[in-house]
Coordinates of N, CA, C and O in Angstrom, one line a residue:
Chain A
M28 N -4.1 -10.7 -5.4 CA -4.3 -10.4 -4.0 C -5.5 -9.4 -3.9 O -5.8 -8.6 -4.8
H29 N -6.3 -9.6 -2.8 CA -7.4 -8.7 -2.6 C -6.9 -7.7 -1.5 O -6.6 -8.1 -0.4
V30 N -6.9 -6.5 -1.9 CA -6.2 -5.5 -1.1 C -7.2 -4.4 -0.6 O -8.1 -4.0 -1.4
T31 N -7.1 -4.0 0.6 CA -7.8 -2.8 1.1 C -6.7 -1.9 1.7 O -5.9 -2.3 2.5
L32 N -6.8 -0.6 1.2 CA -6.0 0.4 1.9 C -7.0 1.1 2.9 O -8.0 1.7 2.4
V33 N -6.7 1.0 4.1 CA -7.6 1.6 5.1 C -6.9 2.9 5.6 O -5.8 2.9 6.2
H34 N -7.6 4.0 5.3 CA -7.1 5.3 5.7 C -7.6 5.7 7.1 O -8.8 5.7 7.3
V35 N -6.7 6.0 8.0 CA -7.0 6.3 9.4 C -6.5 7.6 9.8 O -5.2 7.8 9.7
W36 N -7.3 8.4 10.4 CA -6.9 9.7 10.9 C -7.1 9.6 12.4 O -8.2 9.4 12.9
V37 N -6.0 9.8 13.2 CA -5.9 9.6 14.6 C -5.8 10.9 15.3 O -5.1 11.8 14.9
L38 N -6.6 11.0 16.4 CA -6.4 12.2 17.2 C -5.0 12.3 17.8 O -4.5 11.2 18.3
H39 N -4.4 13.4 17.7 CA -2.9 13.5 17.9 C -2.5 12.9 19.3 O -1.5 12.2 19.4
E40 N -3.3 13.2 20.3 CA -2.9 12.7 21.7 C -3.1 11.2 21.8 O -2.5 10.7 22.8
H41 N -3.7 10.6 20.9 CA -3.9 9.1 21.0 C -2.9 8.3 20.1 O -3.0 7.1 20.0
V42 N -2.0 9.0 19.4 CA -1.2 8.3 18.4 C -0.4 7.2 19.1 O -0.3 6.1 18.6
P43 N 0.3 7.4 20.3 CA 1.0 6.3 20.9 C 0.2 5.1 21.2 O 0.5 4.0 20.9
D44 N -1.0 5.3 21.8 CA -1.9 4.2 22.1 C -2.4 3.5 20.8 O -2.5 2.3 20.7
F45 N -2.7 4.3 19.8 CA -3.1 3.8 18.5 C -2.0 2.8 17.9 O -2.3 1.7 17.4
L46 N -0.8 3.3 18.0 CA 0.3 2.5 17.5 C 0.5 1.2 18.2 O 0.8 0.1 17.6
E47 N 0.3 1.2 19.6 CA 0.4 0.0 20.3 C -0.7 -1.0 20.0 O -0.5 -2.2 19.7
A48 N -1.9 -0.5 19.9 CA -3.1 -1.3 19.5 C -2.9 -1.9 18.1 O -3.2 -3.1 17.8
T49 N -2.3 -1.1 17.2 CA -2.2 -1.5 15.8 C -1.1 -2.5 15.6 O -1.1 -3.4 14.8
R50 N 0.0 -2.3 16.4 CA 1.1 -3.3 16.4 C 0.5 -4.7 16.8 O 0.8 -5.7 16.1
L51 N -0.3 -4.8 17.8 CA -0.8 -6.0 18.2 C -1.7 -6.6 17.1 O -1.7 -7.8 16.8
N52 N -2.5 -5.8 16.5 CA -3.4 -6.2 15.4 C -2.5 -6.7 14.2 O -2.8 -7.8 13.6
H53 N -1.4 -6.0 13.9 CA -0.5 -6.4 12.8 C 0.1 -7.8 13.1 O 0.1 -8.7 12.3
E54 N 0.6 -8.0 14.4 CA 1.3 -9.2 14.7 C 0.3 -10.4 14.6 O 0.8 -11.5 14.2
A55 N -0.9 -10.2 15.0 CA -1.9 -11.4 14.9 C -2.4 -11.6 13.5 O -2.5 -12.7 13.1
S56 N -2.5 -10.5 12.8 CA -3.1 -10.6 11.4 C -2.2 -11.3 10.5 O -2.7 -12.1 9.6
I57 N -0.9 -11.1 10.6 CA 0.0 -11.7 9.7 C 0.1 -13.3 9.9 O 0.7 -14.0 9.1
Q58 N -0.5 -13.7 11.0 CA -0.6 -15.2 11.3 C -1.8 -15.8 10.6 O -1.9 -17.0 10.6
E59 N -2.7 -15.0 10.2 CA -4.0 -15.5 9.6 C -3.7 -16.3 8.3 O -2.9 -15.9 7.5
A60 N -4.5 -17.4 8.1 CA -4.4 -18.1 6.9 C -4.9 -17.1 5.8 O -5.9 -16.4 5.9
G61 N -4.1 -17.1 4.7 CA -4.5 -16.2 3.6 C -4.0 -14.8 3.6 O -4.2 -14.1 2.7
N62 N -3.4 -14.4 4.7 CA -2.9 -13.1 4.8 C -1.6 -13.0 4.0 O -0.7 -13.9 4.1
R63 N -1.4 -12.0 3.2 CA -0.2 -11.8 2.4 C 0.6 -10.5 2.9 O 1.8 -10.5 2.9
R64 N -0.1 -9.5 3.3 CA 0.5 -8.3 3.9 C -0.4 -7.7 4.9 O -1.7 -7.7 4.7
F65 N 0.1 -7.1 5.9 CA -0.7 -6.3 6.9 C 0.3 -5.2 7.4 O 0.7 -5.2 8.5
D66 N 0.6 -4.3 6.5 CA 1.7 -3.3 6.7 C 1.0 -2.1 7.3 O -0.1 -1.6 6.8
I67 N 1.7 -1.5 8.3 CA 1.2 -0.3 8.9 C 2.1 0.9 8.5 O 3.3 0.9 8.8
L68 N 1.5 1.8 7.8 CA 2.2 3.0 7.2 C 1.8 4.3 7.9 O 0.6 4.4 8.2
Q69 N 2.7 5.2 8.1 CA 2.5 6.5 8.6 C 2.8 7.5 7.5 O 3.9 7.4 6.9
D70 N 1.8 8.3 7.2 CA 2.1 9.3 6.2 C 3.2 10.3 6.6 O 3.2 10.8 7.7
A71 N 4.2 10.4 5.7 CA 5.4 11.2 6.1 C 5.1 12.7 6.2 O 5.8 13.4 6.9
Q72 N 4.0 13.1 5.5 CA 3.7 14.5 5.5 C 2.6 14.9 6.5 O 2.4 16.1 6.8
V73 N 1.8 13.9 6.9 CA 0.7 14.1 7.8 C 0.8 13.0 8.9 O 0.1 12.0 8.8
P74 N 1.6 13.3 9.9 CA 2.0 12.2 10.8 C 0.9 11.6 11.7 O 1.0 10.5 12.3
D75 N -0.3 12.3 11.7 CA -1.4 11.7 12.5 C -2.3 10.8 11.5 O -3.4 10.3 11.9
K76 N -1.9 10.7 10.3 CA -2.6 9.9 9.3 C -1.8 8.6 9.0 O -0.6 8.6 8.8
F77 N -2.6 7.5 9.1 CA -2.0 6.2 8.9 C -2.7 5.4 7.8 O -3.9 5.7 7.5
I78 N -2.0 4.5 7.2 CA -2.6 3.6 6.2 C -2.3 2.2 6.6 O -1.2 1.8 6.8
L79 N -3.4 1.4 6.7 CA -3.2 -0.1 6.9 C -3.3 -0.7 5.5 O -4.4 -0.6 4.8
Y80 N -2.3 -1.3 5.1 CA -2.2 -2.0 3.8 C -2.5 -3.5 4.0 O -1.6 -4.2 4.4
E81 N -3.7 -3.9 3.8 CA -4.1 -5.3 4.1 C -4.3 -6.1 2.8 O -5.2 -5.7 2.0
A82 N -3.6 -7.1 2.6 CA -3.7 -7.9 1.4 C -3.9 -9.4 1.8 O -3.2 -10.0 2.7
Y83 N -4.9 -10.0 1.1 CA -5.3 -11.4 1.4 C -5.3 -12.1 0.1 O -5.5 -11.5 -1.0
D84 N -5.3 -13.4 0.1 CA -5.2 -14.2 -1.1 C -6.6 -14.5 -1.7 O -6.7 -15.0 -2.8
S85 N -7.7 -14.1 -0.9 CA -9.0 -14.3 -1.4 C -10.0 -13.3 -0.7 O -9.6 -12.9 0.4
P86 N -11.1 -13.1 -1.3 CA -12.1 -12.2 -0.6 C -12.6 -12.9 0.7 O -12.8 -12.2 1.7
E87 N -12.6 -14.2 0.7 CA -13.0 -15.0 1.9 C -12.0 -14.8 3.1 O -12.4 -14.5 4.2
S88 N -10.7 -14.8 2.7 CA -9.7 -14.6 3.8 C -9.8 -13.2 4.3 O -9.6 -12.9 5.5
A89 N -10.1 -12.2 3.4 CA -10.2 -10.8 3.8 C -11.4 -10.6 4.7 O -11.3 -9.9 5.8
A90 N -12.5 -11.3 4.4 CA -13.7 -11.2 5.2 C -13.5 -11.8 6.6 O -14.0 -11.3 7.6
A91 N -12.8 -12.9 6.6 CA -12.6 -13.7 7.8 C -11.8 -12.8 8.8 O -12.0 -13.0 10.0
H92 N -10.9 -12.0 8.3 CA -10.2 -11.1 9.2 C -11.1 -10.3 10.1 O -10.8 -10.1 11.3
K93 N -12.2 -9.9 9.6 CA -13.1 -9.0 10.4 C -13.9 -9.7 11.4 O -14.7 -9.1 12.2
L94 N -13.7 -11.1 11.5 CA -14.3 -11.9 12.5 C -13.3 -12.3 13.6 O -13.7 -13.0 14.6
T95 N -12.1 -12.0 13.4 CA -11.1 -12.4 14.4 C -11.1 -11.7 15.7 O -11.5 -10.5 15.7
P96 N -10.8 -12.3 16.8 CA -10.7 -11.6 18.1 C -9.8 -10.4 18.1 O -10.1 -9.4 18.7
H97 N -8.7 -10.5 17.4 CA -7.7 -9.4 17.4 C -8.2 -8.2 16.6 O -8.0 -7.1 17.0
Y98 N -9.0 -8.5 15.5 CA -9.6 -7.3 14.8 C -10.6 -6.7 15.6 O -10.7 -5.4 15.7
L99 N -11.5 -7.5 16.2 CA -12.6 -6.9 17.0 C -12.1 -6.2 18.2 O -12.6 -5.1 18.6
A100 N -11.0 -6.7 18.8 CA -10.4 -6.0 20.0 C -9.8 -4.6 19.5 O -9.9 -3.6 20.2
W101 N -9.1 -4.7 18.4 CA -8.5 -3.4 17.8 C -9.6 -2.4 17.5 O -9.5 -1.2 17.9
R102 N -10.7 -2.9 16.9 CA -11.7 -1.9 16.5 C -12.3 -1.2 17.7 O -12.6 0.0 17.7
E103 N -12.5 -2.0 18.8 CA -13.1 -1.4 20.0 C -12.1 -0.5 20.7 O -12.5 0.6 21.1
R104 N -10.9 -0.9 20.7 CA -9.9 -0.1 21.4 C -9.6 1.2 20.7 O -9.4 2.3 21.4
V105 N -9.6 1.2 19.4 CA -9.2 2.5 18.7 C -10.4 3.4 18.4 O -10.2 4.5 18.0
A106 N -11.6 2.9 18.7 CA -12.8 3.7 18.3 C -12.7 5.1 18.9 O -13.0 6.1 18.1
P107 N -12.3 5.3 20.2 CA -12.3 6.7 20.7 C -11.1 7.5 20.2 O -11.0 8.7 20.6
M108 N -10.2 6.9 19.4 CA -9.0 7.6 19.0 C -9.1 8.2 17.6 O -8.2 8.9 17.2
M109 N -10.2 7.9 17.0 CA -10.4 8.4 15.6 C -10.7 9.9 15.5 O -11.6 10.4 16.2
A110 N -10.0 10.6 14.6 CA -10.3 12.0 14.4 C -11.4 12.1 13.4 O -12.1 13.2 13.3
R111 N -11.6 11.1 12.6 CA -12.8 11.1 11.6 C -12.9 9.6 11.2 O -12.1 8.8 11.5
P112 N -14.0 9.3 10.6 CA -14.3 7.9 10.2 C -13.2 7.3 9.3 O -12.7 8.0 8.4
R113 N -12.8 6.1 9.5 CA -11.9 5.4 8.6 C -12.5 5.3 7.2 O -13.7 5.2 7.1
E114 N -11.6 5.2 6.2 CA -12.1 5.0 4.9 C -11.3 3.8 4.3 O -10.1 3.8 4.2
G115 N -12.0 2.9 3.8 CA -11.4 1.7 3.1 C -11.5 1.9 1.6 O -12.5 2.2 1.1
Q116 N -10.3 1.7 1.0 CA -10.1 1.8 -0.4 C -9.9 0.4 -1.0 O -8.7 -0.1 -0.9
P117 N -10.8 -0.2 -1.6 CA -10.6 -1.6 -2.2 C -9.8 -1.5 -3.5 O -10.0 -0.7 -4.3
C118 N -8.8 -2.4 -3.6 CA -8.0 -2.5 -4.7 C -7.8 -4.0 -5.1 O -7.9 -4.9 -4.3
L119 N -7.5 -4.1 -6.4 CA -7.1 -5.5 -6.9 C -5.6 -5.5 -6.9 O -5.0 -4.6 -7.6
G120 N -5.0 -6.4 -6.3 CA -3.5 -6.6 -6.3 C -3.2 -7.4 -7.6 O -3.4 -8.6 -7.6
L121 N -2.6 -6.7 -8.6 CA -2.3 -7.4 -9.9 C -1.0 -8.1 -9.8 O -0.9 -9.2 -10.3
Y122 N 0.0 -7.5 -9.2 CA 1.4 -8.1 -9.1 C 1.8 -7.8 -7.7 O 1.8 -6.6 -7.2
P123 N 2.4 -8.8 -7.0 CA 2.6 -10.1 -7.4 C 1.3 -10.8 -7.8 O 0.3 -10.6 -7.1
A124 N 1.3 -11.7 -8.8 CA 0.1 -12.4 -9.2 C -0.2 -13.5 -8.3 O 0.6 -14.0 -7.6
G125 N -1.5 -13.9 -8.3 CA -1.9 -15.1 -7.6 C -2.3 -14.8 -6.2 O -2.1 -13.7 -5.7
Chain B
M1 N 10.6 0.2 7.1 CA 10.5 0.3 5.6 C 10.3 1.7 5.1 O 9.6 2.5 5.8
H2 N 10.9 2.0 4.0 CA 10.7 3.3 3.4 C 9.8 3.1 2.2 O 10.2 2.4 1.3
V3 N 8.6 3.7 2.3 CA 7.5 3.3 1.4 C 7.2 4.6 0.6 O 7.1 5.7 1.1
T4 N 6.9 4.3 -0.7 CA 6.2 5.4 -1.5 C 5.0 4.7 -2.1 O 5.1 3.6 -2.7
L5 N 3.9 5.4 -2.0 CA 2.7 5.0 -2.8 C 2.6 5.9 -4.0 O 2.5 7.2 -3.8
V6 N 2.8 5.4 -5.1 CA 2.8 6.2 -6.4 C 1.4 6.0 -7.0 O 1.0 4.9 -7.4
H7 N 0.7 7.2 -7.1 CA -0.6 7.2 -7.6 C -0.5 7.5 -9.1 O 0.1 8.5 -9.5
V8 N -1.1 6.7 -9.9 CA -1.0 6.7 -11.4 C -2.3 6.7 -12.1 O -3.1 5.8 -11.8
W9 N -2.6 7.7 -12.9 CA -3.8 7.8 -13.7 C -3.5 7.5 -15.1 O -2.7 8.3 -15.7
V10 N -4.1 6.5 -15.7 CA -3.7 6.1 -17.0 C -4.8 6.4 -18.0 O -6.0 6.2 -17.7
L11 N -4.4 6.8 -19.2 CA -5.4 7.0 -20.3 C -6.0 5.6 -20.6 O -5.3 4.7 -20.8
H12 N -7.3 5.6 -20.6 CA -8.0 4.3 -20.7 C -7.5 3.4 -21.8 O -7.3 2.2 -21.6
E13 N -7.3 4.0 -23.0 CA -6.8 3.2 -24.1 C -5.4 2.6 -24.0 O -5.0 1.7 -24.7
H14 N -4.7 3.1 -23.0 CA -3.3 2.7 -22.8 C -3.2 1.7 -21.6 O -2.1 1.2 -21.3
V15 N -4.3 1.3 -21.0 CA -4.2 0.5 -19.8 C -3.5 -0.9 -20.1 O -2.7 -1.3 -19.4
P16 N -3.9 -1.6 -21.2 CA -3.2 -2.9 -21.4 C -1.7 -2.7 -21.6 O -0.9 -3.5 -21.0
D17 N -1.2 -1.7 -22.3 CA 0.2 -1.4 -22.5 C 0.8 -1.0 -21.2 O 2.0 -1.4 -20.8
F18 N 0.1 -0.2 -20.4 CA 0.7 0.2 -19.1 C 0.9 -1.0 -18.2 O 1.9 -1.2 -17.5
L19 N -0.1 -1.9 -18.2 CA 0.0 -3.1 -17.4 C 1.2 -4.0 -17.8 O 1.9 -4.6 -17.0
E20 N 1.4 -4.1 -19.1 CA 2.6 -4.9 -19.6 C 3.9 -4.3 -19.1 O 4.8 -4.9 -18.6
A21 N 4.0 -3.0 -19.3 CA 5.2 -2.3 -19.0 C 5.5 -2.3 -17.4 O 6.6 -2.5 -17.0
T22 N 4.4 -2.3 -16.7 CA 4.5 -2.2 -15.2 C 4.8 -3.6 -14.7 O 5.5 -3.8 -13.7
R23 N 4.3 -4.6 -15.3 CA 4.6 -6.0 -14.9 C 6.2 -6.2 -15.1 O 6.8 -6.8 -14.2
L24 N 6.7 -5.8 -16.2 CA 8.2 -5.9 -16.3 C 8.9 -5.2 -15.3 O 9.9 -5.7 -14.7
N25 N 8.5 -4.0 -14.9 CA 9.1 -3.2 -13.9 C 9.0 -3.9 -12.5 O 10.0 -3.9 -11.8
H26 N 7.8 -4.4 -12.2 CA 7.6 -5.2 -11.0 C 8.6 -6.3 -10.9 O 9.3 -6.5 -9.9
E27 N 8.7 -7.1 -12.0 CA 9.5 -8.3 -12.0 C 11.0 -8.0 -11.7 O 11.7 -8.8 -11.0
A28 N 11.5 -6.9 -12.3 CA 12.9 -6.6 -12.1 C 13.1 -5.9 -10.8 O 14.1 -6.1 -10.1
S29 N 12.1 -5.1 -10.4 CA 12.3 -4.3 -9.1 C 12.3 -5.2 -7.9 O 13.1 -5.0 -6.9
I30 N 11.6 -6.3 -7.9 CA 11.6 -7.2 -6.7 C 12.9 -8.0 -6.6 O 13.2 -8.6 -5.6
Q31 N 13.7 -7.9 -7.6 CA 15.1 -8.5 -7.6 C 16.1 -7.5 -7.0 O 17.3 -8.0 -6.8
E32 N 15.8 -6.3 -6.8 CA 16.8 -5.3 -6.4 C 17.2 -5.6 -4.9 O 16.3 -6.0 -4.1
A33 N 18.4 -5.3 -4.6 CA 18.9 -5.4 -3.2 C 18.1 -4.3 -2.4 O 17.9 -3.2 -2.9
G34 N 17.5 -4.7 -1.3 CA 16.8 -3.8 -0.5 C 15.4 -3.6 -0.8 O 14.6 -2.9 0.0
N35 N 14.9 -4.2 -1.8 CA 13.4 -4.1 -2.1 C 12.7 -5.0 -1.2 O 13.1 -6.2 -1.0
R36 N 11.6 -4.5 -0.6 CA 10.7 -5.4 0.3 C 9.4 -5.7 -0.4 O 8.8 -6.7 -0.2
R37 N 8.8 -4.7 -1.1 CA 7.6 -4.9 -1.8 C 7.6 -4.0 -3.1 O 8.2 -2.9 -3.1
F38 N 7.0 -4.5 -4.1 CA 6.8 -3.7 -5.3 C 5.5 -4.1 -5.9 O 5.4 -4.8 -7.0
D39 N 4.4 -3.8 -5.2 CA 3.1 -4.3 -5.5 C 2.3 -3.4 -6.4 O 2.4 -2.2 -6.2
I40 N 1.6 -3.9 -7.4 CA 0.9 -3.1 -8.4 C -0.6 -3.3 -8.1 O -1.1 -4.4 -8.2
L41 N -1.2 -2.2 -7.7 CA -2.6 -2.3 -7.4 C -3.5 -1.5 -8.4 O -3.1 -0.5 -8.9
Q42 N -4.7 -2.0 -8.6 CA -5.7 -1.3 -9.4 C -6.8 -0.9 -8.5 O -7.4 -1.8 -7.8
D43 N -7.2 0.4 -8.6 CA -8.3 0.8 -7.8 C -9.6 0.1 -8.2 O -9.9 0.2 -9.4
A44 N -10.3 -0.5 -7.3 CA -11.4 -1.3 -7.7 C -12.6 -0.4 -8.1 O -13.5 -0.9 -8.9
Q45 N -12.6 0.8 -7.7 CA -13.7 1.7 -8.1 C -13.3 2.7 -9.2 O -14.3 3.3 -9.8
V46 N -12.1 2.8 -9.5 CA -11.6 3.7 -10.6 C -10.6 2.9 -11.4 O -9.4 3.0 -11.2
P47 N -11.0 2.1 -12.3 CA -10.1 1.0 -12.9 C -9.0 1.6 -13.7 O -8.0 0.9 -14.1
D48 N -9.0 2.9 -14.1 CA -7.9 3.5 -14.8 C -6.8 4.1 -13.8 O -5.9 4.7 -14.3
K49 N -7.1 3.9 -12.6 CA -6.2 4.4 -11.5 C -5.4 3.3 -10.9 O -6.1 2.3 -10.5
F50 N -4.1 3.4 -10.8 CA -3.3 2.4 -10.2 C -2.4 3.0 -9.1 O -2.2 4.2 -9.0
I51 N -2.0 2.1 -8.2 CA -1.1 2.5 -7.2 C 0.1 1.5 -7.2 O -0.1 0.3 -7.2
L52 N 1.3 2.1 -7.2 CA 2.5 1.3 -7.1 C 2.9 1.4 -5.6 O 3.2 2.5 -5.1
Y53 N 2.9 0.3 -4.9 CA 3.3 0.2 -3.5 C 4.8 -0.2 -3.4 O 5.1 -1.4 -3.6
E54 N 5.7 0.7 -3.3 CA 7.1 0.5 -3.3 C 7.7 0.6 -2.0 O 7.7 1.7 -1.3
A55 N 8.3 -0.5 -1.5 CA 8.9 -0.5 -0.1 C 10.3 -1.0 -0.2 O 10.6 -2.0 -0.8
Y56 N 11.2 -0.2 0.5 CA 12.6 -0.5 0.5 C 13.1 -0.5 1.9 O 12.5 0.1 2.8
D57 N 14.2 -1.2 2.1 CA 14.7 -1.2 3.5 C 15.5 0.0 3.9 O 15.9 0.1 5.1
S58 N 15.8 0.9 3.0 CA 16.5 2.1 3.4 C 16.2 3.2 2.3 O 15.8 2.9 1.2
P59 N 16.4 4.5 2.6 CA 16.3 5.5 1.6 C 17.2 5.3 0.5 O 16.9 5.6 -0.7
E60 N 18.4 4.8 0.8 CA 19.4 4.6 -0.3 C 18.9 3.5 -1.3 O 19.1 3.7 -2.5
S61 N 18.3 2.5 -0.8 CA 17.8 1.4 -1.7 C 16.7 2.0 -2.6 O 16.5 1.7 -3.8
A62 N 15.8 2.8 -1.9 CA 14.7 3.4 -2.7 C 15.2 4.4 -3.8 O 14.7 4.4 -4.9
A63 N 16.3 5.1 -3.4 CA 16.8 6.1 -4.4 C 17.5 5.3 -5.5 O 17.5 5.7 -6.7
A64 N 18.2 4.2 -5.2 CA 18.9 3.4 -6.2 C 17.9 2.9 -7.3 O 18.3 2.7 -8.4
H65 N 16.7 2.6 -6.9 CA 15.7 2.1 -7.8 C 15.5 3.0 -9.0 O 15.4 2.6 -10.1
K66 N 15.6 4.3 -8.7 CA 15.4 5.3 -9.8 C 16.5 5.4 -10.8 O 16.5 6.2 -11.7
L67 N 17.6 4.7 -10.5 CA 18.7 4.7 -11.4 C 18.8 3.4 -12.2 O 19.7 3.2 -13.0
T68 N 17.9 2.5 -12.0 CA 18.0 1.1 -12.6 C 17.5 1.2 -14.1 O 16.6 2.0 -14.4
P69 N 18.1 0.4 -14.9 CA 17.6 0.4 -16.3 C 16.1 0.1 -16.5 O 15.4 0.7 -17.3
H70 N 15.6 -0.8 -15.6 CA 14.2 -1.2 -15.8 C 13.3 0.0 -15.3 O 12.2 0.2 -15.9
Y71 N 13.7 0.8 -14.3 CA 12.9 1.9 -14.0 C 12.9 3.0 -15.1 O 11.9 3.5 -15.5
L72 N 14.1 3.2 -15.6 CA 14.2 4.3 -16.6 C 13.5 3.9 -17.9 O 12.8 4.7 -18.5
A73 N 13.5 2.6 -18.2 CA 12.8 2.1 -19.4 C 11.3 2.2 -19.2 O 10.5 2.6 -20.0
W74 N 10.8 1.9 -17.9 CA 9.4 2.0 -17.6 C 9.0 3.5 -17.7 O 7.9 3.8 -18.3
R75 N 9.8 4.4 -17.1 CA 9.4 5.8 -17.1 C 9.2 6.3 -18.5 O 8.2 7.1 -18.8
E76 N 10.1 5.9 -19.4 CA 10.0 6.4 -20.7 C 8.8 5.8 -21.5 O 8.1 6.5 -22.2
R77 N 8.6 4.5 -21.3 CA 7.6 3.8 -22.0 C 6.2 4.3 -21.6 O 5.3 4.5 -22.4
V78 N 6.0 4.6 -20.3 CA 4.6 5.0 -19.8 C 4.4 6.4 -19.9 O 3.2 6.9 -19.8
A79 N 5.4 7.2 -20.2 CA 5.2 8.7 -20.3 C 4.0 9.1 -21.1 O 3.2 9.9 -20.7
P80 N 3.8 8.6 -22.3 CA 2.7 9.0 -23.1 C 1.4 8.4 -22.7 O 0.3 8.7 -23.3
M81 N 1.4 7.5 -21.7 CA 0.1 6.9 -21.2 C -0.5 7.6 -20.1 O -1.6 7.2 -19.7
M82 N 0.1 8.6 -19.5 CA -0.4 9.2 -18.3 C -1.6 10.1 -18.6 O -1.5 11.0 -19.5
A83 N -2.6 10.0 -17.8 CA -3.8 10.9 -18.0 C -3.5 12.2 -17.2 O -4.1 13.3 -17.5
R84 N -2.6 12.2 -16.2 CA -2.2 13.3 -15.4 C -0.9 13.0 -14.7 O -0.5 11.8 -14.7
P85 N -0.2 13.9 -14.2 CA 1.1 13.6 -13.6 C 1.0 12.6 -12.4 O 0.0 12.7 -11.6
R86 N 1.9 11.7 -12.3 CA 1.9 10.8 -11.2 C 2.1 11.6 -9.9 O 2.8 12.6 -9.9
E87 N 1.6 11.0 -8.8 CA 1.8 11.6 -7.4 C 2.4 10.6 -6.5 O 1.9 9.5 -6.3
G88 N 3.6 10.9 -5.9 CA 4.2 10.0 -5.0 C 3.9 10.5 -3.6 O 4.0 11.6 -3.2
Q89 N 3.4 9.5 -2.8 CA 3.0 9.8 -1.4 C 4.0 9.0 -0.5 O 4.0 7.8 -0.3
P90 N 5.0 9.8 0.1 CA 6.0 9.1 1.0 C 5.4 8.7 2.3 O 4.6 9.4 2.9
C91 N 5.7 7.5 2.8 CA 5.2 7.0 4.0 C 6.4 6.3 4.8 O 7.3 5.8 4.1
L92 N 6.2 6.2 6.1 CA 7.1 5.4 6.9 C 6.4 4.1 7.2 O 5.3 4.1 7.7
G93 N 7.1 3.0 6.8 CA 6.5 1.7 7.1 C 6.9 1.3 8.5 O 8.0 1.0 8.8
L94 N 5.9 1.3 9.4 CA 6.2 1.1 10.8 C 6.2 -0.4 11.1 O 7.1 -0.9 11.9
Y95 N 5.3 -1.2 10.6 CA 5.2 -2.6 10.8 C 4.9 -3.3 9.4 O 4.0 -2.8 8.7
P96 N 5.7 -4.3 9.0 CA 6.7 -5.0 9.8 C 7.9 -4.0 10.1 O 8.2 -3.2 9.3
A97 N 8.4 -4.2 11.3 CA 9.5 -3.4 11.7 C 10.8 -3.7 11.0 O 11.0 -4.8 10.5
G98 N 11.7 -2.8 11.0 CA 13.1 -3.1 10.5 C 13.2 -2.9 9.0 O 12.2 -2.7 8.3

């Protein structure tokens, strides 16, 4: 799996809107060809910090996500909600294999 | 989902052994009642750094993992392979819901 952990810091007052926008992105993203996971995590100790756990079966599928209407809509909607720039952490998903 | 991201730094010379031990732990853990994910990630930019993405449907299922023979065997086997203490990052898995 080709994995990106996207670290997101949200301005506190925008957390409810961020969650609504991100739920929509989740629901559409898990329908994409090649998507394996699109899990939305909230840091238990830093509740305005979120992690998007995005796993695809190939680099091409992962790249295609960034061209989807739902990703582009999410990106635009959440832009004013960010407390600082998002950070993407690329990982190789070893297991499950394939 | 009740999620823990376990951050693991492995001594370089032990990486192959660590991967074998961790594969066995993965294979047994995904059979546990209540397990939702037990993904093994390698940091693409720091190849001796790994993340175990462990998701369970309840705190009880997550706690039960730490009593399993495969977890206890893994913990003992990898102890001498650690470059520094592991760090567990607790998260709330918001989506997928439930």
